[in-house]
Coordinates of C-alpha atoms and ligand atoms in Angstrom, one line a residue:
X16 CA 109.5 138.2 83.8
X17 CA 110.4 135.1 81.7
X18 CA 107.1 136.5 79.5
X19 CA 108.3 139.8 78.6
X20 CA 111.7 139.0 78.3
X21 CA 110.4 136.2 75.9
X22 CA 108.4 139.2 73.9
X23 CA 111.6 140.8 73.5
X24 CA 113.1 137.8 71.9
X25 CA 116.1 137.3 74.6
X26 CA 117.6 134.6 74.6
X27 CA 118.1 132.3 77.5
X28 CA 117.0 134.5 80.0
X29 CA 113.4 133.7 80.1
X30 CA 114.3 130.1 80.5
X31 CA 116.3 131.1 83.6
X32 CA 113.2 133.1 85.3
X33 CA 110.8 130.0 84.6
X34 CA 113.2 127.6 86.1
X35 CA 113.6 129.9 88.9
X36 CA 109.6 130.6 89.2
X37 CA 109.0 126.7 89.4
X38 CA 111.3 126.2 92.2
X39 CA 109.6 129.2 93.8
X40 CA 106.3 127.5 93.4
X41 CA 107.2 124.3 94.5
X42 CA 109.2 125.0 97.7
X43 CA 108.4 123.7 100.9
X44 CA 108.7 126.9 102.6
X45 CA 107.6 130.2 102.1
X46 CA 110.6 132.6 100.2
X47 CA 110.2 135.4 102.5
X48 CA 110.7 133.1 105.5
X49 CA 113.7 132.0 103.9
X50 CA 115.0 135.3 103.2
X51 CA 114.1 136.5 106.6
X52 CA 116.4 133.5 108.2
X53 CA 119.5 133.6 105.6
X54 CA 119.0 136.8 103.6
X55 CA 120.2 136.6 100.0
X56 CA 122.6 133.9 100.4
X57 CA 119.9 131.5 101.2
X58 CA 118.0 132.5 98.2
X59 CA 121.0 131.8 96.1
X60 CA 120.7 128.1 97.5
X61 CA 117.5 127.8 95.5
X62 CA 117.7 125.8 92.5
X63 CA 117.8 128.1 89.6
X64 CA 118.1 131.2 91.5
X65 CA 121.4 133.0 90.5
X66 CA 122.5 136.6 91.6
X67 CA 120.1 138.7 89.4
X68 CA 117.0 136.7 90.2
X69 CA 117.9 136.6 94.0
X70 CA 118.2 140.5 93.8
X71 CA 114.7 140.8 92.3
X72 CA 113.4 138.7 95.2
X73 CA 114.9 140.7 97.7
X74 CA 113.6 143.7 96.0
X75 CA 110.2 142.3 95.8
X76 CA 110.3 141.1 99.5
X77 CA 111.3 144.8 100.4
X78 CA 109.2 147.1 98.6
X79 CA 106.4 144.9 97.2
X80 CA 107.5 145.7 93.5
X81 CA 110.4 144.5 91.1
X82 CA 111.4 147.8 89.4
X83 CA 112.8 145.9 86.2
X84 CA 109.2 144.3 85.8
X85 CA 107.4 147.5 86.5
X86 CA 109.5 148.9 83.5
X87 CA 108.2 145.7 81.5
X88 CA 104.9 146.2 82.2
X89 CA 104.9 150.2 81.2
X90 CA 106.1 149.3 78.1
X91 CA 103.7 146.4 77.2
X92 CA 100.9 147.2 79.2
X93 CA 99.0 143.9 78.4
X94 CA 97.2 141.5 80.4
X95 CA 99.9 139.0 79.3
X96 CA 99.1 136.5 82.2
X97 CA 95.8 135.8 80.7
X98 CA 96.1 136.4 77.1
X99 CA 98.9 133.4 77.2
X100 CA 96.2 131.4 78.6
X101 CA 94.6 131.1 75.4
X102 CA 96.0 128.1 73.8
X103 CA 98.2 128.7 70.8
X104 CA 98.9 132.4 71.9
X105 CA 102.3 133.2 73.0
X106 CA 103.8 135.9 74.4
X107 CA 105.6 136.9 70.8
X108 CA 102.0 136.8 69.2
X109 CA 100.6 139.0 72.0
X110 CA 103.3 141.3 71.6
X111 CA 102.3 142.1 67.8
X112 CA 98.7 142.2 68.4
X113 CA 99.4 144.8 70.6
X114 CA 101.5 146.4 68.5
X115 CA 99.1 146.2 65.6
X116 CA 95.5 146.2 67.2
X117 CA 96.1 147.5 70.5
X118 CA 95.0 144.2 71.6
X119 CA 95.4 144.5 75.8
X120 CA 93.0 141.8 77.3
X121 CA 90.9 139.0 76.6
X122 CA 88.0 140.9 75.6
X123 CA 89.8 142.9 73.1
X124 CA 91.3 139.8 71.7
X125 CA 87.9 138.3 71.4
X126 CA 86.6 141.0 69.9
X127 CA 89.0 141.3 67.5
X128 CA 89.0 137.4 66.2
X129 CA 85.2 137.7 65.8
X130 CA 85.5 140.8 63.5
X131 CA 87.9 138.9 61.5
X132 CA 91.0 141.1 62.1
X133 CA 93.5 138.6 63.2
X134 CA 93.4 136.5 60.0
X135 CA 94.8 139.7 57.4
X136 CA 97.9 140.2 59.8
X137 CA 101.4 138.9 58.7
X138 CA 102.0 135.3 60.2
X139 CA 98.4 134.6 61.5
X140 CA 95.7 133.6 59.1
X141 CA 92.5 131.9 59.4
X142 CA 93.6 128.9 61.3
X143 CA 95.3 130.8 64.0
X144 CA 92.2 133.3 64.4
X145 CA 89.5 130.1 64.6
X146 CA 92.1 128.5 67.1
X147 CA 92.3 131.4 69.0
X148 CA 88.2 131.8 69.6
X149 CA 88.2 128.3 70.0
X150 CA 90.7 128.8 73.1
X151 CA 88.9 131.7 74.3
X152 CA 86.1 129.2 74.8
X153 CA 87.6 126.7 76.6
X154 CA 88.7 129.5 78.9
X155 CA 85.4 130.5 79.8
X156 CA 84.1 127.2 80.1
X157 CA 86.6 126.4 83.1
X158 CA 86.1 130.0 84.8
X159 CA 86.3 130.3 88.5
X160 CA 87.7 126.6 89.1
X161 CA 90.9 126.1 90.5
X162 CA 93.1 123.3 90.2
X163 CA 93.7 121.1 92.7
X164 CA 97.2 121.7 93.6
X165 CA 96.8 125.5 93.5
X166 CA 94.4 124.7 96.4
X167 CA 95.1 122.1 98.8
X168 CA 98.4 123.1 100.1
X169 CA 96.7 126.3 101.7
X170 CA 93.6 124.5 102.7
X171 CA 96.1 122.1 104.7
X172 CA 97.8 125.0 106.1
X173 CA 94.5 126.6 107.4
X174 CA 93.4 123.5 108.7
X175 CA 96.7 122.8 110.1
X176 CA 96.5 126.0 112.2
X177 CA 93.0 126.0 113.1
X178 CA 93.8 122.7 114.5
X179 CA 96.2 124.3 117.0
X180 CA 93.2 126.2 118.3
X181 CA 92.0 124.7 122.0
X182 CA 88.7 125.6 120.7
X183 CA 89.1 123.4 117.7
X184 CA 87.7 119.8 118.8
X185 CA 87.6 118.4 115.4
X186 CA 88.6 119.3 111.7
X187 CA 88.5 118.1 108.5
X188 CA 88.4 119.2 105.0
X189 CA 85.2 118.7 103.3
X190 CA 83.6 119.2 99.9
X191 CA 85.5 118.8 96.6
X192 CA 89.1 119.4 98.1
X193 CA 88.4 116.3 100.1
X194 CA 86.9 114.3 97.5
X195 CA 90.2 115.5 95.4
X196 CA 88.3 116.6 92.2
X197 CA 90.6 117.7 89.8
X198 CA 89.5 121.3 89.9
X199 CA 87.8 123.1 92.9
X200 CA 85.2 125.8 93.4
X201 CA 86.0 126.6 96.7
X202 CA 87.3 125.0 100.0
X203 CA 84.9 123.5 102.7
X204 CA 86.3 123.4 106.0
X205 CA 84.3 121.7 109.0
X206 CA 85.2 122.3 112.9
X207 CA 83.7 121.0 116.1
X208 CA 84.0 123.8 118.9
X209 CA 81.7 124.5 121.9
X210 CA 83.3 128.2 121.3
X211 CA 82.5 128.8 117.2
X212 CA 82.7 132.6 117.8
X213 CA 86.5 132.1 118.7
X214 CA 87.3 129.9 116.0
X215 CA 85.3 132.4 113.5
X216 CA 87.1 135.2 114.7
X217 CA 90.6 133.5 114.2
X218 CA 89.5 132.1 110.7
X219 CA 88.3 135.8 108.9
X220 CA 91.8 137.0 110.6
X221 CA 94.1 134.5 109.1
X222 CA 97.2 135.2 106.9
X223 CA 96.0 135.7 103.5
X224 CA 92.5 136.5 103.8
X225 CA 91.1 139.2 101.3
X226 CA 87.6 140.0 102.0
X227 CA 85.2 138.7 104.5
X228 CA 81.9 137.4 102.6
X229 CA 79.9 136.8 105.5
X230 CA 80.5 135.8 109.0
X231 CA 77.4 134.2 111.1
X232 CA 77.0 132.0 114.3
X233 CA 78.2 129.2 113.0
X234 CA 79.4 129.8 109.1
X235 CA 82.0 131.9 107.9
X236 CA 83.3 132.6 104.3
X237 CA 85.9 134.2 103.2
X238 CA 88.4 135.2 99.7
X239 CA 91.9 134.3 100.0
X240 CA 94.4 136.4 98.3
X241 CA 95.1 133.8 95.9
X242 CA 91.6 134.5 94.6
X243 CA 89.2 131.4 95.9
X244 CA 86.9 131.1 98.9
X245 CA 86.8 129.1 102.3
X246 CA 83.8 128.3 104.0
X247 CA 84.2 127.2 107.5
X248 CA 81.2 125.8 109.2
X249 CA 81.1 124.9 112.9
X250 CA 79.1 122.0 114.2
X251 CA 78.2 119.9 117.4
X252 CA 80.2 117.0 118.1
X253 CA 76.9 114.6 117.7
X254 CA 76.6 116.1 114.5
X255 CA 80.1 115.9 113.3
X256 CA 79.9 112.7 111.1
X257 CA 76.7 113.5 109.5
X258 CA 77.7 117.2 108.8
X259 CA 81.3 115.8 107.3
X260 CA 79.0 113.3 105.0
X261 CA 76.8 116.2 104.1
X262 CA 79.4 118.8 103.1
X263 CA 81.9 116.5 101.6
X264 CA 78.8 115.7 99.0
X265 CA 78.8 115.7 96.4
X266 CA 75.5 116.7 96.0
X267 CA 74.1 113.6 93.5
X268 CA 75.9 111.5 96.2
X269 CA 73.7 112.9 99.1
X270 CA 70.7 113.1 97.4
X271 CA 70.8 109.1 96.9
X272 CA 71.9 108.6 100.7
X273 CA 69.4 110.5 102.0
X274 CA 66.8 108.6 99.8
X275 CA 68.0 105.4 100.8
X276 CA 67.4 106.7 104.7
X277 CA 64.0 107.7 103.6
X278 CA 63.1 104.1 102.4
X279 CA 64.2 103.1 106.2
X280 CA 61.7 105.6 107.5
X281 CA 64.6 107.4 108.6
X282 CA 66.0 111.1 108.1
X283 CA 69.3 111.9 106.9
X284 CA 70.4 115.4 107.2
X285 CA 73.5 117.6 108.0
X286 CA 72.7 117.1 111.8
X287 CA 71.9 113.5 112.0
X288 CA 70.2 110.5 111.0
X289 CA 66.9 110.8 112.9
X290 CA 64.1 107.9 113.4
X291 CA 61.2 110.7 114.0
X292 CA 62.7 113.0 116.3
X293 CA 65.2 111.0 117.8
X294 CA 68.4 111.2 116.5
X295 CA 69.9 107.4 116.1
X296 CA 73.5 108.1 114.8
X297 CA 75.7 111.4 113.5
X298 CA 79.0 111.8 115.4
X299 CA 81.0 109.6 112.6
X300 CA 80.6 109.1 109.2
X301 CA 81.2 105.3 109.7
X302 CA 78.0 105.3 111.9
X303 CA 75.9 107.5 109.5
X304 CA 76.9 105.0 106.3
X305 CA 76.5 101.7 108.8
X306 CA 72.9 102.6 109.8
X307 CA 71.9 102.9 106.3
X308 CA 72.8 99.8 105.3
X309 CA 76.5 100.9 103.7
X310 CA 80.0 100.5 104.3
X311 CA 82.3 103.4 104.7
X312 CA 82.6 104.9 101.2
X313 CA 86.1 106.7 100.6
X314 CA 85.7 110.5 100.0
X315 CA 87.0 110.2 96.1
X316 CA 84.8 107.5 95.0
X317 CA 81.7 109.8 96.2
X318 CA 80.3 110.9 93.3
X319 CA 77.1 109.0 92.7
X320 CA 78.9 107.0 90.1
X321 CA 77.7 103.6 91.3
X322 CA 79.4 103.7 94.5
X323 CA 76.4 103.6 96.4
X324 CA 75.2 100.7 94.4
X325 CA 78.4 98.8 94.9
X326 CA 78.3 99.3 98.3
X327 CA 74.6 98.4 99.0
X328 CA 75.9 94.8 97.5
X329 CA 79.5 94.6 99.2
X330 CA 81.2 95.2 95.8
X331 CA 83.4 98.5 96.4
X332 CA 86.5 98.3 95.5
X333 CA 89.9 98.4 97.8
X334 CA 90.9 101.6 96.1
X335 CA 94.9 102.0 96.0
X336 CA 96.4 103.5 99.2
X337 CA 98.4 106.8 99.4
X338 CA 101.2 104.7 100.9
X339 CA 101.1 102.1 97.8
X340 CA 103.7 103.5 95.4
X341 CA 107.0 102.3 95.5
X342 CA 108.9 104.2 92.8
X343 CA 108.4 106.9 89.9
X344 CA 109.0 105.9 86.5
X345 CA 108.6 109.3 84.6
X346 CA 111.6 111.6 85.6
X347 CA 113.4 114.2 83.7
X348 CA 116.7 115.4 84.6
X349 CA 119.0 118.1 83.3
X350 CA 120.1 115.6 80.8
X351 CA 116.9 117.1 78.6
X352 CA 114.7 119.8 80.2
X353 CA 114.7 118.8 84.1
X354 CA 116.1 120.9 86.7
X355 CA 118.4 118.3 88.4
X356 CA 120.9 115.8 87.9
X357 CA 120.1 111.9 87.9
X358 CA 121.7 111.6 91.3
X359 CA 119.9 114.4 92.6
X360 CA 116.9 113.0 91.5
X361 CA 118.1 109.5 93.0
X362 CA 118.3 111.1 96.3
X363 CA 115.0 112.3 96.2
X364 CA 113.5 109.4 95.3
X365 CA 115.3 108.0 98.3
X366 CA 113.4 110.6 100.7
X367 CA 109.9 109.5 99.6
X368 CA 111.1 106.1 100.9
X369 CA 110.8 104.7 97.2
X370 CA 112.2 101.2 96.1
X371 CA 113.2 102.7 92.7
X372 CA 112.9 105.6 90.2
X373 CA 113.0 105.6 86.6
X374 CA 114.7 108.0 84.6
X375 CA 113.0 109.0 81.5
X376 CA 114.4 111.9 79.6
X377 CA 113.1 113.3 76.4
X378 CA 114.1 112.0 73.0
X379 CA 115.3 114.0 70.2
X380 CA 112.8 115.2 68.3
X381 CA 111.5 117.4 71.1
X382 CA 114.1 120.1 70.1
X383 CA 112.5 122.3 72.7
X384 CA 113.0 120.4 75.7
X385 CA 116.7 119.2 74.5
X386 CA 115.8 116.2 73.9
X387 CA 118.4 113.0 74.0
X388 CA 119.5 111.4 70.3
X389 CA 120.7 107.8 70.4
X390 CA 124.7 108.3 71.3
X391 CA 123.4 110.8 74.3
X392 CA 121.1 107.9 75.5
X393 CA 123.9 105.2 75.4
X394 CA 125.9 107.8 77.2
X395 CA 123.0 108.1 79.9
X396 CA 123.0 104.7 80.4
X397 CA 126.8 104.6 81.1
X398 CA 126.4 107.0 83.5
X399 CA 123.5 105.2 85.3
X400 CA 125.8 102.2 85.4
X401 CA 128.5 104.3 87.1
X402 CA 125.8 105.7 89.5
X403 CA 124.1 102.0 90.4
X404 CA 127.9 100.8 91.4
X405 CA 128.4 103.9 93.4
X406 CA 124.9 103.4 95.1
X407 CA 125.8 99.9 96.0
X408 CA 129.2 101.1 97.1
X409 CA 127.6 103.1 99.7
X410 CA 125.1 100.5 100.9
X411 CA 121.9 102.2 99.3
X412 CA 119.5 100.2 98.3
X413 CA 117.3 102.2 95.8
X414 CA 117.0 100.9 92.1
X415 CA 117.7 103.2 89.4
X416 CA 115.9 102.3 85.8
X417 CA 116.9 103.9 82.7
X418 CA 114.2 104.8 80.6
X419 CA 113.1 107.7 78.3
X420 CA 110.3 109.7 77.0
X421 CA 110.0 109.0 73.0
X422 CA 107.8 111.2 71.0
X423 CA 105.2 109.5 68.9
X424 CA 105.6 110.7 65.4
X425 CA 103.1 111.3 63.0
X426 CA 102.6 107.5 61.5
X427 CA 102.9 106.1 65.2
X428 CA 106.5 105.3 65.1
X429 CA 108.9 106.6 67.7
X430 CA 112.0 108.7 67.2
X431 CA 114.8 106.3 68.6
X432 CA 115.6 103.1 67.0
X433 CA 114.6 99.9 68.2
X434 CA 118.3 98.7 68.7
X435 CA 119.0 101.3 71.3
X436 CA 115.8 100.9 73.0
X437 CA 116.4 97.3 73.4
X438 CA 119.3 98.3 75.8
X439 CA 117.2 100.6 78.0
X440 CA 115.0 98.9 81.0
X441 CA 111.9 100.6 79.4
X442 CA 110.4 103.4 77.3
X443 CA 107.7 105.5 77.5
X444 CA 106.3 106.9 74.2
X445 CA 103.8 110.3 74.3
X446 CA 102.1 112.3 71.9
X447 CA 103.6 116.1 72.1
X448 CA 102.8 117.3 68.6
X449 CA 100.1 117.0 65.9
X450 CA 97.1 116.6 68.9
X451 CA 94.1 117.8 66.4
X452 CA 94.3 114.6 64.3
X453 CA 90.9 113.3 63.6
X454 CA 90.1 110.3 65.7
X455 CA 90.5 107.2 63.3
X456 CA 94.0 108.3 62.4
X457 CA 95.1 109.3 65.9
X458 CA 94.1 105.8 67.1
X459 CA 96.0 104.0 64.9
X460 CA 99.1 106.4 65.6
X461 CA 98.7 105.2 69.2
X462 CA 98.0 101.6 68.2
X463 CA 101.4 101.1 66.4
X464 CA 103.1 103.0 69.0
X465 CA 101.8 100.3 71.8
X466 CA 102.9 97.7 69.3
X467 CA 106.1 98.4 69.2
X468 CA 107.8 95.9 71.9
X469 CA 110.0 98.0 73.2
X470 CA 107.4 100.7 74.3
X471 CA 106.1 99.8 77.8
X472 CA 104.3 102.6 78.9
X473 CA 102.0 105.1 77.1
X474 CA 102.8 108.7 78.7
X475 CA 99.5 111.1 79.8
X476 CA 97.7 109.2 77.1
X477 CA 95.1 111.9 76.2
X478 CA 97.2 114.7 76.2
X479 CA 94.9 116.7 77.9
X480 CA 95.8 120.2 79.7
X481 CA 93.0 121.0 82.3
X482 CA 91.4 124.4 81.3
X483 CA 93.8 124.7 78.3
X484 CA 93.6 121.9 76.0
X485 CA 90.9 119.5 75.3
X486 CA 91.9 115.4 75.0
X487 CA 92.9 114.4 71.7
X488 CA 90.8 112.3 69.6
X489 CA 90.8 108.5 70.5
X490 CA 88.8 105.4 70.0
X491 CA 89.4 104.2 73.7
X492 CA 87.9 101.1 73.5
X493 CA 90.4 100.2 70.7
X494 CA 93.4 101.8 72.9
X495 CA 92.4 99.5 75.7
X496 CA 92.0 96.3 73.8
X497 CA 95.5 96.8 71.9
X498 CA 97.2 97.8 75.6
X499 CA 95.7 94.6 76.6
X500 CA 96.6 92.5 74.0
X501 CA 100.6 94.2 73.6
X502 CA 100.8 94.4 77.3
X503 CA 101.3 98.2 77.1
X504 CA 100.8 100.2 80.5
X505 CA 98.8 103.6 80.5
X506 CA 100.0 106.3 82.6
X507 CA 98.0 108.3 85.0
X508 CA 99.8 111.3 84.9
X509 CA 100.1 113.3 88.5
X510 CA 100.9 116.9 87.1
X511 CA 98.1 118.7 88.2
X512 CA 97.2 119.8 84.7
X513 CA 97.0 116.6 83.2
X514 CA 96.0 114.1 85.7
X515 CA 95.8 112.1 82.7
X516 CA 94.0 109.5 82.3
X517 CA 90.9 110.8 83.5
X518 CA 89.1 109.3 86.4
X519 CA 86.6 107.8 84.0
X520 CA 89.2 106.4 81.5
X521 CA 91.2 104.9 84.6
X522 CA 87.8 103.2 85.6
X523 CA 87.7 101.7 81.9
X524 CA 91.0 100.5 82.0
X525 CA 90.4 98.8 85.3
X526 CA 87.5 96.9 84.2
X527 CA 89.3 95.6 81.0
X528 CA 92.2 94.5 82.9
X529 CA 94.6 97.2 81.5
X530 CA 97.4 97.8 84.1
X531 CA 98.4 101.4 84.6
X532 CA 101.2 103.1 86.6
X533 CA 101.3 106.3 88.5
X534 CA 104.1 108.7 87.2
X535 CA 104.9 112.6 88.2
X536 CA 106.4 113.2 84.8
X537 CA 108.9 115.3 87.4
X538 CA 111.1 117.8 85.7
X539 CA 112.5 118.7 89.4
X540 CA 113.0 116.9 92.3
X541 CA 110.3 118.9 94.3
X542 CA 107.7 117.6 92.0
X543 CA 108.2 114.1 92.9
X544 CA 105.6 115.2 95.5
X545 CA 103.1 115.8 93.1
X546 CA 102.5 111.6 93.4
X547 CA 99.6 112.5 95.9
X548 CA 97.5 113.9 92.9
X549 CA 98.2 111.2 91.0
X550 CA 97.2 108.5 93.4
X551 CA 94.0 110.9 94.2
X552 CA 92.9 110.3 90.4
X553 CA 93.5 106.8 90.2
X554 CA 91.4 106.4 93.4
X555 CA 88.8 108.8 91.7
X556 CA 88.8 105.8 88.8
X557 CA 88.3 103.1 91.5
X558 CA 91.8 102.0 90.7
X559 CA 93.1 99.1 93.3
X560 CA 96.5 98.7 94.4
X561 CA 96.6 95.6 91.6
X562 CA 95.7 97.8 88.8
X563 CA 99.0 100.1 89.3
X564 CA 102.5 98.4 88.4
X565 CA 104.3 101.1 90.4
X566 CA 103.0 99.5 93.7
X567 CA 105.1 96.3 92.7
X568 CA 108.6 95.4 94.0
X569 CA 111.4 96.3 91.1
X570 CA 111.2 92.6 90.5
X571 CA 107.9 92.5 89.6
X572 CA 107.9 95.5 88.0
X573 CA 110.6 94.4 85.6
X574 CA 109.3 91.0 85.2
X575 CA 105.6 92.3 84.3
X576 CA 106.9 94.7 81.4
X577 CA 105.8 93.3 78.0
Ligands
DGT5 P1 83.3 122.6 94.2 O1 83.2 123.8 95.6 O2 82.3 123.5 93.2 O3 84.5 122.4 93.7 O4 82.4 121.2 95.0 P2 81.9 121.1 96.2 O5 81.3 119.5 96.1 O6 82.6 121.7 97.1 O7 80.4 122.1 96.4 P3 80.0 123.1 97.3 O8 81.3 123.8 98.2 O9 79.1 124.1 96.7 O10 79.2 122.3 98.3 C1 80.0 121.9 99.4 C2 79.1 120.3 99.8 O11 77.7 120.8 100.4 C3 78.6 119.6 98.5 O12 79.7 118.9 97.9 C4 77.4 118.6 98.7 C5 76.9 119.8 100.0 N1 75.9 120.4 99.4 C6 76.1 121.7 98.9 N2 74.9 122.1 98.1 C7 74.2 120.9 98.3 C8 72.3 120.7 98.0 O13 71.7 121.8 97.3 N3 71.8 119.8 98.4 C9 72.8 118.7 98.9 N4 72.2 117.3 98.8 N5 73.8 119.1 99.3 C10 74.7 120.2 99.0
CA6 CA1 83.5 123.4 97.9
CA7 CA1 81.3 125.8 99.7
ZN8 ZN1 107.9 113.7 80.5

């Protein structure tokens, strides 16, 4: 709806729909359930859902359709959802291309761009045409993979419901989901059961199963309505560990572990570790690793990127745990483009058990996000001071820090004056524009931002969007050198589309002794829950607790800011 409204140049409403969509996506409960329990009144309690949208939701739940939306689709029969995934293709462009060239889908778009039909159109030009072709290439590269957060909640739900069956003795997610890779091909689930047929029957009849690819004695494969596949394998108790090790992968990690077994005159397979025909171990992963001379290796490390070599000499890192984070320093509020008030964010952070939360709204040059200028930042500062007093009176312990998310301008300066920044607890600086600068210039730009004593953190440093936008060109060694020298902290954004820094960069930062912070960049209180994905990424990058500054108490944290 937001897209269609935007294509029609309707003001405000598109944002309202987007806000509501974001709310629905991050609900902890199915909206159908909410409606069944509390009717439209309950719907109206969902953040961002007003009367009109609540009616639409009701209509959809009752009829499976929304007339308003169907009318839009008839008027503009485009594959808009596909088209806007091409970087640089907004809905308005898509509408013009439909009207002028009859482009309805990605195929049409590619044909027209390759034939040079887009460049001559008013407002498009050679550069846009070239960008469209680049964007199309990018989409193709990532075809068929899903972002981890599009998968993990469903995978967990399925595992939970299987776990409740009395026929299921043990269950675990395996494959790339267990390794918490940033994109997932399919979900692998492993079960121990003495009655495989019953478990299998239940599995293929789960809610949301769209297709059954196959169902044999110990393996079944299904397609979920969201578009991804799930493989279920059933193994015997005595093989659970070796099967879990095998199906967790990745493949290269497996090849090496198997080779190590061979070197010891053993044979490792999904069925167990064997000496000749005799199974030595197999029930737990720990047993399997130990029997081939390795400590237990956390799934996030199993990529054959040196973890086996490190394990053999007892040099595996003690990676950060999922409960080690004490606060989130990158949070937006309704003062800029967030959904919730400061107090609502604070409450949500308390509910997560945090010791502190940092408020970091956008600043003035990010007009689309309603960025704050100096005056508004200072006013926010006063508001935060009032909130602190109130919290104190109520005996609430959570610390509220005041920061902001600056824009790094073309020359590396930032868009708020230092005299104001000095009054804040910290500032994050991020790249939000001019992403295609050449490497040397881009590096200089970020270096200059890091040299600003008030810039404590660089937000989502490479600015990539998984499957949509390549990272910016950076001399990362130089970035690390300056980060170290200036004491600037690099962010690991937990936004599932960003997961930026990537694992390999995290590892390089850690090796250079550069500190990092895991933040969610929450634009809505529910998004504080995304932290988990950032921690996974940090673990995949071998980061330890000491490498991540928001594992510290608030006092330590403030002391360690440059
Ligand atoms: P994905 O699904 O593409 O995100 O990645 P994975 O790692 O989940 O791969 P998948 O689903 O094809 O297979 C699950 C695991 O099974 C994989 O991580 C390792 C193991 N595996 C699959 N095929 C092979 C193979 O040919 N050789 C070995 N050694 N292991 C395999
Ligand atoms: Ca898989
Ligand atoms: Ca699979
Ligand atoms: Zn942000």
